[in-house]
mmCIF file of C-alpha atoms in Angstrom:
data_model
loop_
_atom_site.group_PDB
_atom_site.id
_atom_site.type_symbol
_atom_site.label_atom_id
_atom_site.label_comp_id
_atom_site.label_asym_id
_atom_site.label_seq_id
_atom_site.Cartn_x
_atom_site.Cartn_y
_atom_site.Cartn_z
ATOM 1 C CA MET U 289 -10.833 -28.845 -60.916
ATOM 2 C CA LYS U 290 -12.550 -25.798 -62.672
ATOM 3 C CA LYS U 291 -13.825 -26.290 -66.025
ATOM 4 C CA PHE U 292 -15.631 -23.970 -68.639
ATOM 5 C CA ILE U 293 -18.504 -25.701 -70.293
ATOM 6 C CA PHE U 294 -20.578 -23.374 -72.604
ATOM 7 C CA PHE U 295 -23.974 -24.664 -73.504
ATOM 8 C CA PRO U 296 -27.280 -23.119 -75.118
ATOM 9 C CA LEU U 297 -30.560 -23.384 -73.374
ATOM 10 C CA TRP U 298 -31.579 -26.079 -75.624
ATOM 11 C CA ARG U 299 -28.980 -28.245 -74.755
ATOM 12 C CA LEU U 300 -29.495 -28.866 -70.986
ATOM 13 C CA ASP U 301 -30.261 -32.594 -71.490
ATOM 14 C CA GLU U 302 -26.932 -32.993 -73.194
ATOM 15 C CA LEU U 303 -25.118 -31.081 -70.258
ATOM 16 C CA GLU U 304 -26.844 -33.328 -67.795
ATOM 17 C CA ASN U 305 -25.638 -36.453 -69.474
ATOM 18 C CA LYS U 306 -22.015 -35.082 -69.756
ATOM 19 C CA LEU U 307 -22.176 -34.296 -65.858
ATOM 20 C CA SER U 308 -23.538 -37.847 -65.374
ATOM 21 C CA GLU U 309 -20.736 -39.273 -67.372
ATOM 22 C CA MET U 310 -18.210 -37.216 -65.260
ATOM 23 C CA GLU U 311 -19.682 -38.536 -62.149
ATOM 24 C CA ARG U 312 -19.245 -42.068 -63.416
ATOM 25 C CA SER U 313 -15.759 -41.146 -64.265
ATOM 26 C CA GLY U 314 -14.724 -40.169 -60.720
ATOM 27 C CA TYR U 315 -15.401 -36.282 -60.858
ATOM 28 C CA ARG U 316 -18.320 -34.899 -58.723
ATOM 29 C CA LEU U 317 -19.807 -31.355 -59.570
ATOM 30 C CA VAL U 318 -19.728 -29.454 -56.306
ATOM 31 C CA LYS U 319 -20.452 -25.819 -57.532
ATOM 32 C CA VAL U 320 -21.357 -23.593 -60.541
ATOM 33 C CA SER U 321 -20.288 -20.094 -60.636
ATOM 34 C CA PHE U 322 -20.756 -17.288 -63.415
ATOM 35 C CA LEU U 323 -22.917 -19.387 -65.509
ATOM 36 C CA PHE U 324 -20.502 -21.581 -67.343
ATOM 37 C CA TRP U 325 -17.667 -22.389 -64.746
ATOM 38 C CA PHE U 326 -18.333 -25.574 -63.212
ATOM 39 C CA THR U 327 -16.148 -26.903 -60.180
ATOM 40 C CA PHE U 328 -15.429 -30.713 -60.038
ATOM 41 C CA VAL U 329 -13.697 -32.770 -57.147
ATOM 42 C CA GLU U 330 -12.405 -36.231 -57.284
ATOM 43 C CA SER U 331 -14.983 -38.711 -55.700
ATOM 44 C CA LYS U 332 -15.859 -42.396 -55.851
ATOM 45 C CA SER U 333 -17.382 -43.346 -59.101
ATOM 46 C CA LYS U 334 -21.189 -43.545 -58.778
ATOM 47 C CA ASP U 335 -24.232 -43.866 -61.041
ATOM 48 C CA MET U 336 -25.942 -40.550 -60.485
ATOM 49 C CA ARG U 337 -28.189 -38.283 -62.682
ATOM 50 C CA TYR U 338 -28.451 -34.643 -62.888
ATOM 51 C CA TYR U 339 -31.601 -32.376 -63.405
ATOM 52 C CA MET U 340 -31.443 -28.780 -64.162
ATOM 53 C CA PRO U 341 -34.796 -26.930 -63.744
ATOM 54 C CA ILE U 342 -34.698 -23.249 -65.179
ATOM 55 C CA THR U 343 -34.693 -20.495 -62.434
ATOM 56 C CA VAL U 344 -35.436 -17.527 -64.527
ATOM 57 C CA TRP U 345 -38.865 -16.954 -66.283
ATOM 58 C CA ARG U 346 -40.023 -19.171 -63.971
ATOM 59 C CA ASP U 347 -43.721 -20.308 -63.468
ATOM 60 C CA ARG U 348 -45.411 -22.829 -61.184
ATOM 61 C CA SER U 349 -44.494 -25.926 -63.241
ATOM 62 C CA MET U 350 -40.742 -25.425 -62.587
ATOM 63 C CA TYR U 351 -41.141 -24.855 -58.919
ATOM 64 C CA GLU U 352 -43.139 -28.084 -58.722
ATOM 65 C CA CYS U 353 -40.212 -29.859 -60.477
ATOM 66 C CA ASP U 354 -37.986 -28.565 -57.947
ATOM 67 C CA HIS U 355 -40.278 -30.157 -55.151
ATOM 68 C CA ALA U 356 -40.679 -33.430 -57.067
ATOM 69 C CA ILE U 357 -36.877 -33.695 -57.618
ATOM 70 C CA SER U 358 -36.394 -32.960 -53.982
ATOM 71 C CA ARG U 359 -39.042 -35.588 -52.866
ATOM 72 C CA ASN U 360 -37.100 -38.113 -55.301
ATOM 73 C CA GLY U 361 -33.798 -37.762 -53.550
ATOM 74 C CA GLY U 362 -32.518 -34.768 -55.272
ATOM 75 C CA HIS U 363 -29.293 -32.937 -53.775
ATOM 76 C CA ALA U 364 -29.079 -29.251 -54.844
ATOM 77 C CA ILE U 365 -25.790 -28.183 -56.141
ATOM 78 C CA GLU U 366 -24.747 -24.563 -55.250
ATOM 79 C CA CYS U 367 -25.192 -22.323 -58.191
ATOM 80 C CA ARG U 368 -24.428 -18.784 -58.370
ATOM 81 C CA TYR U 369 -25.287 -16.075 -61.249
ATOM 82 C CA CYS U 370 -26.988 -18.882 -63.211
ATOM 83 C CA TYR U 371 -30.477 -19.037 -64.840
ATOM 84 C CA PHE U 372 -30.629 -22.701 -63.795
ATOM 85 C CA SER U 373 -30.369 -24.713 -60.662
ATOM 86 C CA ILE U 374 -28.931 -28.331 -60.398
ATOM 87 C CA TYR U 375 -29.898 -31.367 -58.513
ATOM 88 C CA ARG U 376 -27.929 -34.483 -58.321
ATOM 89 C CA THR U 377 -29.960 -37.809 -57.631
ATOM 90 C CA SER U 378 -29.758 -41.561 -57.537
ATOM 91 C CA ALA U 379 -33.432 -42.035 -58.800
ATOM 92 C CA PRO U 380 -33.741 -44.033 -61.971
ATOM 93 C CA LYS U 381 -34.306 -41.989 -65.059
ATOM 94 C CA GLU U 382 -37.649 -43.677 -65.490
ATOM 95 C CA LYS U 383 -38.991 -42.525 -62.158
ATOM 96 C CA ILE U 384 -38.151 -38.745 -63.127
ATOM 97 C CA SER U 385 -38.944 -38.919 -66.852
ATOM 98 C CA LEU U 386 -41.901 -36.611 -66.261
ATOM 99 C CA LEU U 387 -39.914 -33.967 -65.111
ATOM 100 C CA TYR U 388 -37.648 -33.987 -67.975
ATOM 101 C CA GLY U 389 -40.636 -34.015 -70.363
ATOM 102 C CA ALA U 390 -41.942 -31.052 -68.366
ATOM 103 C CA ARG U 391 -38.698 -28.981 -68.443
ATOM 104 C CA MET U 392 -38.265 -29.854 -72.011
ATOM 105 C CA ASP U 393 -41.630 -27.909 -72.893
ATOM 106 C CA TYR U 394 -40.794 -25.228 -70.457
ATOM 107 C CA VAL U 395 -37.639 -24.622 -72.165
ATOM 108 C CA LYS U 396 -39.413 -24.432 -75.501
ATOM 109 C CA SER U 397 -41.805 -21.683 -74.093
ATOM 110 C CA VAL U 398 -38.873 -19.772 -72.604
ATOM 111 C CA LEU U 399 -37.225 -19.675 -76.171
ATOM 112 C CA LEU U 400 -40.512 -18.507 -77.652
ATOM 113 C CA HIS U 401 -40.641 -15.722 -75.092
ATOM 114 C CA LYS U 402 -37.115 -14.812 -75.852
ATOM 115 C CA ILE U 403 -37.817 -14.872 -79.605
ATOM 116 C CA LEU U 404 -40.722 -12.329 -79.138
ATOM 117 C CA LEU U 405 -38.723 -9.985 -76.678
ATOM 118 C CA PHE U 406 -35.983 -9.655 -79.249
ATOM 119 C CA LEU U 407 -38.242 -9.254 -82.123
ATOM 120 C CA ALA U 408 -40.061 -6.498 -80.170
ATOM 121 C CA GLY U 409 -36.770 -4.639 -79.635
ATOM 122 C CA ALA U 410 -35.843 -5.083 -83.461
ATOM 123 C CA LEU U 411 -39.205 -3.631 -84.263
ATOM 124 C CA LEU U 412 -39.109 -0.812 -81.783
ATOM 125 C CA PHE U 413 -35.633 0.484 -83.048
ATOM 126 C CA LEU U 414 -37.087 -0.054 -86.716
ATOM 127 C CA PHE U 415 -40.044 2.110 -85.742
ATOM 128 C CA VAL U 416 -37.730 4.628 -84.384
ATOM 129 C CA ILE U 417 -35.614 4.703 -87.481
ATOM 130 C CA ILE U 418 -38.716 5.084 -89.793
ATOM 131 C CA ALA U 419 -40.220 7.842 -87.698
ATOM 132 C CA GLU U 420 -37.140 9.930 -87.462
ATOM 133 C CA HIS U 421 -35.816 9.153 -91.066
ATOM 134 C CA GLY U 422 -34.074 12.187 -92.342
ATOM 135 C CA ARG U 423 -34.041 13.842 -89.043
ATOM 136 C CA ILE U 424 -31.464 11.991 -87.058
ATOM 137 C CA PRO U 425 -27.881 12.151 -87.732
ATOM 138 C CA ARG U 426 -26.078 9.678 -89.743
ATOM 139 C CA TYR U 427 -24.130 8.315 -86.653
ATOM 140 C CA ASP U 428 -27.425 7.547 -84.700
ATOM 141 C CA PHE U 429 -28.834 5.955 -87.757
ATOM 142 C CA ILE U 430 -26.014 3.599 -88.083
ATOM 143 C CA LYS U 431 -26.455 2.722 -84.305
ATOM 144 C CA SER U 432 -30.096 2.319 -84.627
ATOM 145 C CA ILE U 433 -29.410 -0.102 -87.574
ATOM 146 C CA SER U 434 -26.823 -2.053 -85.711
ATOM 147 C CA ALA U 435 -29.237 -2.362 -82.782
ATOM 148 C CA VAL U 436 -31.883 -3.853 -85.128
ATOM 149 C CA ILE U 437 -29.284 -6.142 -86.653
ATOM 150 C CA ILE U 438 -28.096 -7.275 -83.159
ATOM 151 C CA PHE U 439 -31.708 -7.895 -81.880
ATOM 152 C CA SER U 440 -32.477 -9.799 -85.332
ATOM 153 C CA LEU U 441 -29.515 -12.109 -84.683
ATOM 154 C CA PHE U 442 -30.494 -12.921 -81.038
ATOM 155 C CA ALA U 443 -33.906 -13.573 -82.380
ATOM 156 C CA GLY U 444 -32.645 -15.796 -85.037
ATOM 157 C CA TYR U 445 -30.382 -17.764 -82.493
ATOM 158 C CA ASN U 446 -33.240 -18.344 -80.191
ATOM 159 C CA LEU U 447 -35.370 -19.359 -83.150
ATOM 160 C CA TYR U 448 -33.068 -21.802 -84.113
ATOM 161 C CA GLY U 449 -32.940 -23.106 -80.481
ATOM 162 C CA TYR U 450 -36.650 -23.164 -80.408
ATOM 163 C CA PHE U 451 -36.907 -25.581 -83.674
ATOM 164 C CA LYS U 452 -34.296 -27.802 -82.012
ATOM 165 C CA GLN U 453 -36.129 -27.910 -78.836
ATOM 166 C CA ARG U 454 -39.374 -28.516 -80.588
ATOM 167 C CA ASN U 455 -37.811 -31.581 -82.288
ATOM 168 C CA LYS U 456 -36.509 -32.990 -79.140
ATOM 169 C CA CYS U 457 -39.988 -32.659 -77.433
ATOM 170 C CA LYS U 458 -41.576 -34.465 -80.416
ATOM 171 C CA LYS U 459 -38.749 -37.499 -80.187
ATOM 172 C CA PHE U 460 -39.201 -37.430 -76.547
ATOM 173 C CA GLU U 461 -42.883 -37.720 -76.757
ATOM 174 C CA LYS U 462 -42.536 -40.612 -79.272
ATOM 175 C CA GLU U 463 -40.139 -42.509 -76.977
ATOM 176 C CA GLU U 464 -42.714 -42.198 -73.951
ATOM 177 C CA MET U 465 -45.450 -43.779 -75.979
#
């Protein structure tokens, strides 16, 4: 069965829980293609956990998470055209909770980088508009303003996600103590 599941970057943990619930109800994830298309097959119900490290904007911490989950019996799921990879493991959540914490902090930093990138794009177009004020045709002016608005909307969307992720990180740290 193929299923379209949309999720923003800051909701990876909710998607992992949903995939674990589907595994318990007898549907095993076998492949992810084109970012949001998940392919499931019927299987025997098992208590498995899913872990999703980020594969773009990667630094050493995510590679170490990949190695750690592999050492704890993680089985990689085939993912094509995705910004994440997926591992299925039977390890108890307590054993891999540090990996979840590392990934949560990493998602927060990725969202911050995306905010800065979109704000830089908006400022670049804004500077072009200011520098060329009065010399650019009206149509190009409207296109430039549209680009500033779109970049600002994406920055706002990621800013919203950043604050959601920051609150999740604080909550996770309190639970760990």
